[in-house]
Amino acid sequence: MALRDLIEHSSKRRSILKALLAGAALPFRAVLPSRAQKTEPSRIIKDGMAYRRLGRTGLLVSEIALGGSPLPDWDLLLRLIERGVNYIDTSHTYDNGNSERTIGRLFKAVGRDTIHVCTKFHVEGNWSEKSIIASVEGSLRRLGTDAIDVLAIHGADRAEDLTDERLLAAFDNLKAQGKFRFRGLSCHSNHQAVVAKAVDCGLYDMVQLGTNVFDIQETEKNVRTYGDYAGESGLRGLIDRAHGRGVGVIAMKVLKVGGRRQDLAAFQAGGVSLIQAMLKWALDNEKLTAVVTEILSYEQMEEDLGVIGRPMTAAERAVLFAHVAAAKKDYCHMCGLCRAACPAGIKTTEILRALAYADSYGKGQRAVREYSEIRPEKSASACLNCGSCEKACPYGISVRSKLRRAEALLG
Ligand code: SF4
Ligand code: SF4
């Protein structure tokens, strides 16, 4: 879509959404910057929303993208689309498939081309080409669409899976039937191996990874912007590498684990929002396309969309780094080093992630489900209490006490 078309369509989109919000049922077509050509600018700001290119896919994606676990209520969802949000991240498991069903309803209400959807499938347990195809066909049914914009592996954590013949056969089969447009993956741990392989093998168009201001290292106390970051975990290097090869990068976990549920009062004095500072810190990296975030209230919508086009201030930077200094001892970076060091093969990183859903996000059910998906011999109950995990952790996390808590709370 050319820029002039985007400008014309933008006012049409807003007037039709206004009608929908007023109760009218008016399906309409392609009004957002969805199928832009690669020769156009890499960033466009229009009507209060900024859009960036998702690597070689050419998709123009709103800098604030919507997380689908859970989605906001219907009216707020429409408001977010009206405000220019045009990318939703979901998965076959989110809200037992209801996240995809709601997006399907949204496609009918506002037009399929208005929104880019990324949905995911798992390669865990007893998976096969057939199980992947069945999962994706279920997603297509719930979404009520013929094709998914970005089809991604959910939580890829083994580099070897990315080129597994069963997986590639499933992708080829689905692609031949036109059931998705671009390949991607989300990655919660073992980024160094997984993201590097995704970029280097040339088969993936998008990677979605967790990154936030806690990725700043001790030695970088004077860091001012994301652009200065070249931390030990190497995430910055991975993002550079992906960008250089035309692989789009979407950031998640930018508000750090449970950002909205932390007691942030001490850091918000003087009208500074720590949430906005965290978002700005990520968006400062122009090699990232967008930040996926949950938005569940009008207040959160205003807070998150309020960062568009506004650089970080000195006051925001100060509260941001004060918060990091105060909270970093308890923040797990999901680097996977503790898991690699464990002689018993305990899935420490996954267990800490499950625990964080309960402790930081207030998502008890999801925490229990994620913990139950870890086989007993890899769960905290099989821990030998040897301490190797804590020696391996570069951030000084008390891994064993977290494992004990996970077993007591979620086991
Ligand atoms: S203490 Fe438990 S989890 Fe940590 S390395 Fe030893 S066996 Fe693994
Ligand atoms: S506990 Fe430490 S080593 Fe383990 S994943 Fe978290 S940050 Fe990495």
Short mmCIF file of C-alpha atoms and ligand atoms in Angstrom, two decimals:
data_model
loop_
_atom_site.label_atom_id
_atom_site.label_comp_id
_atom_site.label_asym_id
_atom_site.label_seq_id
_atom_site.Cartn_x
_atom_site.Cartn_y
_atom_site.Cartn_z
CA MET A 1 0.00 0.00 0.00
CA ALA A 2 1.49 3.35 -0.99
CA LEU A 3 1.81 6.05 1.63
CA ARG A 4 -0.86 8.24 0.02
CA ASP A 5 -3.27 5.26 0.07
CA LEU A 6 -2.47 4.73 3.72
CA ILE A 7 -3.39 8.34 4.48
CA GLU A 8 -6.65 8.08 2.51
CA HIS A 9 -7.59 4.75 4.08
CA SER A 10 -6.71 5.87 7.57
CA SER A 11 -9.58 8.36 7.83
CA LYS A 12 -11.96 5.79 6.30
CA ARG A 13 -10.90 3.23 8.92
CA ARG A 14 -11.54 5.62 11.76
CA SER A 15 -14.99 6.61 10.60
CA ILE A 16 -16.05 2.97 10.13
CA LEU A 17 -14.65 1.97 13.52
CA LYS A 18 -16.56 4.85 15.05
CA ALA A 19 -19.72 3.33 13.58
CA LEU A 20 -18.83 -0.12 14.93
CA LEU A 21 -18.17 1.26 18.39
CA ALA A 22 -21.55 2.95 18.21
CA GLY A 23 -23.14 -0.45 17.63
CA ALA A 24 -23.32 -0.72 13.83
CA ALA A 25 -22.25 -3.95 12.11
CA LEU A 26 -20.29 -2.76 9.09
CA PRO A 27 -17.72 -5.11 7.64
CA PHE A 28 -15.06 -3.24 5.70
CA ARG A 29 -11.87 -3.91 3.83
CA ALA A 30 -8.19 -3.14 3.94
CA VAL A 31 -7.66 0.17 5.61
CA LEU A 32 -4.39 -0.15 7.51
CA PRO A 33 -0.83 -0.15 6.22
CA SER A 34 -0.80 -3.88 5.68
CA ARG A 35 0.83 -4.84 2.40
CA ALA A 36 3.36 -2.08 1.87
CA GLN A 37 6.14 -2.45 -0.67
CA LYS A 38 9.70 -2.92 0.52
CA THR A 39 10.87 0.16 -1.35
CA GLU A 40 8.83 2.45 0.90
CA PRO A 41 10.16 4.08 4.09
CA SER A 42 11.00 1.75 6.99
CA ARG A 43 8.97 3.83 9.47
CA ILE A 44 5.74 5.77 9.02
CA ILE A 45 3.93 7.85 11.60
CA LYS A 46 0.25 8.44 10.93
CA ASP A 47 -2.57 9.61 13.18
CA GLY A 48 -0.70 8.99 16.39
CA MET A 49 0.62 5.52 15.50
CA ALA A 50 4.02 4.61 14.11
CA TYR A 51 4.57 1.61 11.84
CA ARG A 52 7.81 -0.21 11.12
CA ARG A 53 8.67 -2.81 8.51
CA LEU A 54 8.82 -6.41 9.75
CA GLY A 55 12.05 -7.35 8.00
CA ARG A 56 11.76 -8.95 4.59
CA THR A 57 8.08 -9.73 5.04
CA GLY A 58 7.42 -6.13 4.04
CA LEU A 59 4.53 -5.97 6.52
CA LEU A 60 4.12 -2.61 8.19
CA VAL A 61 3.47 -3.30 11.86
CA SER A 62 2.36 -0.86 14.56
CA GLU A 63 5.15 -0.21 17.07
CA ILE A 64 2.77 -1.24 19.83
CA ALA A 65 1.44 -4.69 18.98
CA LEU A 66 -1.19 -6.52 20.99
CA GLY A 67 -0.57 -9.67 23.01
CA GLY A 68 -3.42 -12.16 22.79
CA SER A 69 -3.12 -13.92 26.14
CA PRO A 70 -5.52 -12.58 27.17
CA LEU A 71 -7.13 -10.15 24.74
CA PRO A 72 -8.96 -7.09 26.07
CA ASP A 73 -12.76 -6.90 26.03
CA TRP A 74 -14.46 -6.31 22.69
CA ASP A 75 -14.94 -2.54 22.93
CA LEU A 76 -11.36 -1.95 23.97
CA LEU A 77 -10.17 -4.23 21.19
CA LEU A 78 -12.03 -2.08 18.64
CA ARG A 79 -10.61 1.08 20.21
CA LEU A 80 -7.09 -0.29 19.87
CA ILE A 81 -7.66 -1.02 16.17
CA GLU A 82 -9.10 2.46 15.77
CA ARG A 83 -5.96 3.87 17.38
CA GLY A 84 -3.87 2.09 14.76
CA VAL A 85 -2.76 -1.16 16.42
CA ASN A 86 -2.57 -3.64 13.54
CA TYR A 87 -0.67 -6.71 14.77
CA ILE A 88 -1.93 -9.33 17.23
CA ASP A 89 0.18 -12.12 18.66
CA THR A 90 -1.73 -15.25 19.65
CA SER A 91 -1.39 -19.01 19.87
CA HIS A 92 -3.57 -22.10 19.61
CA THR A 93 -3.39 -22.47 23.40
CA TYR A 94 -4.24 -18.91 24.48
CA ASP A 95 -7.47 -18.81 26.46
CA ASN A 96 -8.25 -22.35 25.22
CA GLY A 97 -8.52 -21.13 21.63
CA ASN A 98 -10.82 -18.23 22.49
CA SER A 99 -8.09 -15.71 21.69
CA GLU A 100 -8.05 -16.96 18.08
CA ARG A 101 -11.88 -17.07 17.99
CA THR A 102 -12.06 -13.43 19.07
CA ILE A 103 -9.55 -12.43 16.40
CA GLY A 104 -11.73 -14.30 13.89
CA ARG A 105 -14.69 -12.21 15.03
CA LEU A 106 -12.52 -9.12 14.67
CA PHE A 107 -11.60 -10.05 11.09
CA LYS A 108 -15.31 -10.21 10.27
CA ALA A 109 -16.03 -6.89 11.99
CA VAL A 110 -13.20 -4.75 10.67
CA GLY A 111 -11.90 -6.62 7.62
CA ARG A 112 -9.27 -9.33 7.30
CA ASP A 113 -6.58 -7.06 5.88
CA THR A 114 -6.87 -4.59 8.74
CA ILE A 115 -4.91 -6.82 11.09
CA HIS A 116 -1.82 -8.95 10.82
CA VAL A 117 -2.03 -12.06 12.95
CA CYS A 118 0.78 -14.22 14.21
CA THR A 119 -0.30 -17.54 15.65
CA LYS A 120 1.78 -20.43 16.83
CA PHE A 121 2.03 -24.19 17.22
CA HIS A 122 4.16 -26.30 19.54
CA VAL A 123 6.94 -28.74 18.75
CA GLU A 124 6.99 -30.52 22.09
CA GLY A 125 6.38 -34.02 23.35
CA ASN A 126 5.22 -36.48 20.71
CA TRP A 127 5.03 -34.13 17.75
CA SER A 128 4.96 -34.92 14.05
CA GLU A 129 4.28 -33.32 10.67
CA LYS A 130 0.67 -34.45 11.11
CA SER A 131 0.28 -32.93 14.59
CA ILE A 132 1.61 -29.56 13.40
CA ILE A 133 -0.75 -29.51 10.41
CA ALA A 134 -3.69 -30.44 12.66
CA SER A 135 -2.77 -27.65 15.08
CA VAL A 136 -2.51 -25.05 12.31
CA GLU A 137 -5.78 -26.16 10.70
CA GLY A 138 -7.47 -25.76 14.08
CA SER A 139 -6.07 -22.23 14.29
CA LEU A 140 -7.33 -21.41 10.80
CA ARG A 141 -10.82 -22.64 11.72
CA ARG A 142 -10.94 -20.57 14.90
CA LEU A 143 -9.55 -17.51 13.13
CA GLY A 144 -12.00 -18.00 10.26
CA THR A 145 -9.34 -17.12 7.71
CA ASP A 146 -7.71 -18.86 4.77
CA ALA A 147 -4.18 -17.81 5.64
CA ILE A 148 -2.16 -16.81 8.69
CA ASP A 149 0.17 -13.83 8.22
CA VAL A 150 3.00 -15.16 10.39
CA LEU A 151 2.97 -18.82 11.42
CA ALA A 152 5.41 -19.38 14.26
CA ILE A 153 6.86 -22.11 16.44
CA HIS A 154 5.76 -21.44 20.00
CA GLY A 155 8.63 -21.14 22.45
CA ALA A 156 11.35 -22.74 20.33
CA ASP A 157 14.19 -23.69 22.67
CA ARG A 158 16.17 -26.29 20.68
CA ALA A 159 18.09 -25.08 17.65
CA GLU A 160 17.96 -28.51 16.02
CA ASP A 161 14.14 -28.38 15.85
CA LEU A 162 14.27 -25.47 13.42
CA THR A 163 15.49 -27.61 10.54
CA ASP A 164 13.88 -30.88 11.61
CA GLU A 165 12.52 -32.69 8.55
CA ARG A 166 9.08 -33.20 10.13
CA LEU A 167 8.76 -29.50 10.82
CA LEU A 168 9.96 -28.45 7.37
CA ALA A 169 7.60 -30.94 5.73
CA ALA A 170 4.68 -29.44 7.69
CA PHE A 171 5.70 -25.91 6.68
CA ASP A 172 6.05 -26.99 3.03
CA ASN A 173 2.69 -28.76 3.04
CA LEU A 174 0.89 -25.77 4.58
CA LYS A 175 2.70 -23.30 2.33
CA ALA A 176 1.74 -25.26 -0.79
CA GLN A 177 -1.90 -24.87 0.26
CA GLY A 178 -1.46 -21.14 0.88
CA LYS A 179 -2.28 -21.47 4.58
CA PHE A 180 0.32 -19.02 5.82
CA ARG A 181 2.48 -16.24 4.41
CA PHE A 182 5.62 -16.02 6.56
CA ARG A 183 7.49 -18.31 8.96
CA GLY A 184 8.55 -17.29 12.42
CA LEU A 185 9.22 -18.42 15.94
CA SER A 186 8.99 -17.17 19.48
CA CYS A 187 11.87 -17.89 21.82
CA HIS A 188 11.88 -17.72 25.61
CA SER A 189 15.24 -19.31 26.37
CA ASN A 190 18.47 -20.50 24.74
CA HIS A 191 18.30 -17.43 22.49
CA GLN A 192 21.92 -17.60 21.48
CA ALA A 193 21.50 -20.94 19.77
CA VAL A 194 17.88 -20.72 18.61
CA VAL A 195 17.78 -17.17 17.24
CA ALA A 196 21.21 -17.51 15.61
CA LYS A 197 20.06 -20.70 13.85
CA ALA A 198 16.77 -19.11 12.79
CA VAL A 199 18.64 -16.22 11.22
CA ASP A 200 21.46 -18.20 9.66
CA CYS A 201 19.39 -21.02 8.16
CA GLY A 202 17.45 -18.50 6.08
CA LEU A 203 14.11 -20.26 6.61
CA TYR A 204 12.53 -17.86 9.09
CA ASP A 205 11.21 -14.36 8.39
CA MET A 206 10.45 -13.30 11.97
CA VAL A 207 11.75 -13.96 15.48
CA GLN A 208 9.94 -12.88 18.62
CA LEU A 209 12.12 -12.73 21.70
CA GLY A 210 12.05 -11.45 25.25
CA THR A 211 14.17 -8.38 25.83
CA ASN A 212 13.92 -5.54 28.30
CA VAL A 213 15.92 -3.01 30.25
CA PHE A 214 17.13 -5.74 32.61
CA ASP A 215 19.35 -6.92 29.78
CA ILE A 216 21.68 -4.05 30.64
CA GLN A 217 24.78 -5.39 32.31
CA GLU A 218 26.69 -4.31 35.42
CA THR A 219 29.47 -2.90 33.32
CA GLU A 220 27.09 -0.67 31.45
CA LYS A 221 25.92 1.61 34.18
CA ASN A 222 26.34 4.60 31.91
CA VAL A 223 24.25 3.14 29.16
CA ARG A 224 21.82 5.76 27.89
CA THR A 225 19.82 4.04 25.21
CA TYR A 226 19.15 0.59 23.85
CA GLY A 227 21.51 1.49 21.04
CA ASP A 228 24.41 1.51 23.50
CA TYR A 229 23.61 -1.97 24.74
CA ALA A 230 26.00 -4.78 23.90
CA GLY A 231 25.44 -6.98 26.91
CA GLU A 232 26.77 -10.29 28.01
CA SER A 233 23.63 -12.13 27.04
CA GLY A 234 24.28 -11.03 23.46
CA LEU A 235 20.67 -10.18 22.71
CA ARG A 236 21.67 -6.94 21.12
CA GLY A 237 24.06 -8.80 18.85
CA LEU A 238 21.34 -11.27 17.90
CA ILE A 239 18.93 -8.47 17.04
CA ASP A 240 21.60 -6.80 14.89
CA ARG A 241 22.27 -10.11 13.17
CA ALA A 242 18.59 -10.73 12.45
CA HIS A 243 18.08 -7.21 11.18
CA GLY A 244 21.12 -7.49 8.91
CA ARG A 245 19.66 -10.62 7.28
CA GLY A 246 16.19 -9.17 6.80
CA VAL A 247 14.60 -11.17 9.63
CA GLY A 248 11.97 -9.09 11.43
CA VAL A 249 12.29 -8.89 15.21
CA ILE A 250 9.34 -8.48 17.56
CA ALA A 251 10.09 -7.82 21.24
CA MET A 252 8.10 -9.35 24.09
CA LYS A 253 8.46 -9.25 27.90
CA VAL A 254 9.53 -5.62 27.49
CA LEU A 255 7.72 -4.60 30.67
CA LYS A 256 9.86 -7.26 32.30
CA VAL A 257 8.13 -10.14 33.97
CA GLY A 258 4.97 -8.82 35.54
CA GLY A 259 5.85 -5.20 34.91
CA ARG A 260 2.31 -4.01 35.42
CA ARG A 261 1.86 -5.88 38.69
CA GLN A 262 5.01 -4.62 40.38
CA ASP A 263 4.71 -2.02 43.06
CA LEU A 264 5.99 0.80 40.92
CA ALA A 265 4.84 3.73 43.03
CA ALA A 266 8.34 4.50 44.24
CA PHE A 267 9.52 4.87 40.65
CA GLN A 268 6.69 6.93 39.26
CA ALA A 269 7.18 10.15 41.17
CA GLY A 270 7.03 13.38 39.22
CA GLY A 271 4.59 12.09 36.63
CA VAL A 272 7.07 9.65 35.14
CA SER A 273 5.63 6.27 34.10
CA LEU A 274 8.05 3.40 34.47
CA ILE A 275 5.97 1.37 32.02
CA GLN A 276 6.39 4.07 29.38
CA ALA A 277 10.10 4.27 30.11
CA MET A 278 10.43 0.50 29.57
CA LEU A 279 8.54 0.68 26.27
CA LYS A 280 10.60 3.63 25.09
CA TRP A 281 13.81 1.84 26.01
CA ALA A 282 12.90 -1.04 23.67
CA LEU A 283 11.52 1.12 20.86
CA ASP A 284 14.71 3.15 20.93
CA ASN A 285 16.25 0.25 19.01
CA GLU A 286 15.21 0.87 15.43
CA LYS A 287 16.15 -2.70 14.55
CA LEU A 288 13.18 -3.96 16.51
CA THR A 289 9.90 -3.74 14.62
CA ALA A 290 7.43 -3.69 17.49
CA VAL A 291 6.76 -4.44 21.11
CA VAL A 292 4.06 -7.00 21.92
CA THR A 293 2.24 -6.08 25.08
CA GLU A 294 -0.98 -6.97 26.87
CA ILE A 295 -3.43 -4.08 27.06
CA LEU A 296 -6.43 -4.81 29.25
CA SER A 297 -7.77 -1.40 30.25
CA TYR A 298 -8.28 2.04 28.76
CA GLU A 299 -5.71 3.38 31.20
CA GLN A 300 -3.14 0.88 29.93
CA MET A 301 -4.03 1.77 26.33
CA GLU A 302 -3.35 5.46 26.97
CA GLU A 303 -0.15 4.67 28.82
CA ASP A 304 1.23 2.36 26.12
CA LEU A 305 0.14 4.32 23.06
CA GLY A 306 1.37 7.49 24.74
CA VAL A 307 4.97 6.55 23.94
CA ILE A 308 4.55 6.71 20.17
CA GLY A 309 6.84 9.32 18.66
CA ARG A 310 8.12 10.48 22.06
CA PRO A 311 11.78 9.82 22.94
CA MET A 312 12.81 8.90 26.48
CA THR A 313 13.38 11.81 28.83
CA ALA A 314 16.21 12.19 31.35
CA ALA A 315 13.71 11.74 34.19
CA GLU A 316 12.40 8.50 32.69
CA ARG A 317 15.93 7.21 32.24
CA ALA A 318 16.71 7.95 35.86
CA VAL A 319 13.68 6.07 37.24
CA LEU A 320 14.25 3.20 34.84
CA PHE A 321 17.78 2.54 35.98
CA ALA A 322 16.88 3.06 39.63
CA HIS A 323 14.27 0.35 39.20
CA VAL A 324 16.74 -2.00 37.52
CA ALA A 325 19.23 -1.48 40.34
CA ALA A 326 16.56 -2.26 42.95
CA ALA A 327 14.98 -5.29 41.31
CA LYS A 328 17.70 -7.00 39.26
CA LYS A 329 18.62 -9.58 41.92
CA ASP A 330 15.28 -11.28 41.44
CA TYR A 331 15.00 -11.01 37.67
CA CYS A 332 15.59 -14.15 35.60
CA HIS A 333 16.83 -13.36 32.08
CA MET A 334 15.77 -16.79 30.77
CA CYS A 335 19.29 -17.27 29.43
CA GLY A 336 19.16 -21.03 30.03
CA LEU A 337 22.65 -21.28 31.56
CA CYS A 338 21.34 -22.90 34.76
CA ARG A 339 19.49 -25.54 32.78
CA ALA A 340 22.58 -26.32 30.72
CA ALA A 341 24.58 -26.78 33.94
CA CYS A 342 22.12 -29.12 35.64
CA PRO A 343 23.38 -32.73 35.88
CA ALA A 344 19.82 -33.99 36.36
CA GLY A 345 18.40 -32.26 33.30
CA ILE A 346 15.89 -30.27 35.34
CA LYS A 347 14.07 -27.72 33.15
CA THR A 348 15.03 -24.89 35.48
CA THR A 349 14.41 -22.06 33.03
CA GLU A 350 10.94 -23.30 32.12
CA ILE A 351 10.10 -23.82 35.80
CA LEU A 352 11.17 -20.28 36.67
CA ARG A 353 9.11 -19.00 33.77
CA ALA A 354 6.03 -20.90 34.97
CA LEU A 355 6.57 -19.54 38.48
CA ALA A 356 6.84 -16.00 37.16
CA TYR A 357 3.38 -16.33 35.60
CA ALA A 358 2.00 -16.98 39.10
CA ASP A 359 4.17 -14.62 41.13
CA SER A 360 4.51 -11.69 38.78
CA TYR A 361 1.66 -11.82 36.29
CA GLY A 362 -1.03 -13.17 38.63
CA LYS A 363 -1.78 -15.91 36.06
CA GLY A 364 -2.09 -18.87 38.38
CA GLN A 365 -3.89 -21.17 35.94
CA ARG A 366 -1.38 -20.59 33.20
CA ALA A 367 1.44 -21.19 35.69
CA VAL A 368 -0.05 -24.54 36.73
CA ARG A 369 -0.59 -25.55 33.09
CA GLU A 370 2.96 -24.65 32.06
CA TYR A 371 4.38 -26.50 35.07
CA SER A 372 2.22 -29.56 34.39
CA GLU A 373 3.64 -29.73 30.83
CA ILE A 374 7.11 -30.40 32.28
CA ARG A 375 7.65 -34.13 32.67
CA PRO A 376 8.11 -35.25 36.33
CA GLU A 377 11.74 -36.29 35.84
CA LYS A 378 12.53 -32.77 34.57
CA SER A 379 10.51 -30.93 37.20
CA ALA A 380 11.63 -29.43 40.50
CA SER A 381 10.68 -32.61 42.38
CA ALA A 382 13.67 -34.39 40.77
CA CYS A 383 16.22 -31.78 41.89
CA LEU A 384 19.41 -33.21 43.48
CA ASN A 385 20.09 -29.98 45.41
CA CYS A 386 23.67 -29.88 44.07
CA GLY A 387 23.75 -26.11 43.48
CA SER A 388 25.36 -26.23 40.02
CA CYS A 389 22.54 -24.12 38.61
CA GLU A 390 23.25 -21.26 41.01
CA LYS A 391 26.98 -21.39 40.24
CA ALA A 392 26.14 -21.09 36.54
CA CYS A 393 23.72 -18.19 36.89
CA PRO A 394 25.52 -14.94 36.02
CA TYR A 395 22.83 -12.91 37.76
CA GLY A 396 22.94 -14.48 41.22
CA ILE A 397 19.40 -15.86 41.15
CA SER A 398 18.49 -18.24 44.01
CA VAL A 399 17.41 -20.94 41.60
CA ARG A 400 16.87 -23.67 44.20
CA SER A 401 14.56 -21.63 46.37
CA LYS A 402 12.51 -20.73 43.29
CA LEU A 403 12.33 -24.40 42.31
CA ARG A 404 11.11 -25.32 45.78
CA ARG A 405 8.50 -22.61 45.61
CA ALA A 406 7.37 -23.76 42.15
CA GLU A 407 6.93 -27.35 43.35
CA ALA A 408 5.01 -26.25 46.42
CA LEU A 409 2.80 -23.81 44.53
CA LEU A 410 2.32 -25.50 41.17
CA GLY A 411 3.20 -29.17 41.62
S1 SF4 B 1 20.36 -27.90 42.36
FE1 SF4 B 1 18.81 -29.14 41.26
S2 SF4 B 1 18.23 -27.86 39.52
FE2 SF4 B 1 20.14 -27.02 40.33
S3 SF4 B 1 21.74 -28.02 39.08
FE3 SF4 B 1 21.46 -29.27 40.93
S4 SF4 B 1 19.95 -30.82 40.34
FE4 SF4 B 1 19.85 -29.20 38.81
S1 SF4 B 2 18.10 -18.37 36.77
FE1 SF4 B 2 19.94 -17.32 36.02
S2 SF4 B 2 20.98 -18.82 34.69
FE2 SF4 B 2 18.88 -19.54 35.00
S3 SF4 B 2 17.77 -18.78 33.22
FE3 SF4 B 2 17.50 -17.30 34.90
S4 SF4 B 2 19.12 -15.78 34.61
FE4 SF4 B 2 19.68 -17.58 33.37
#
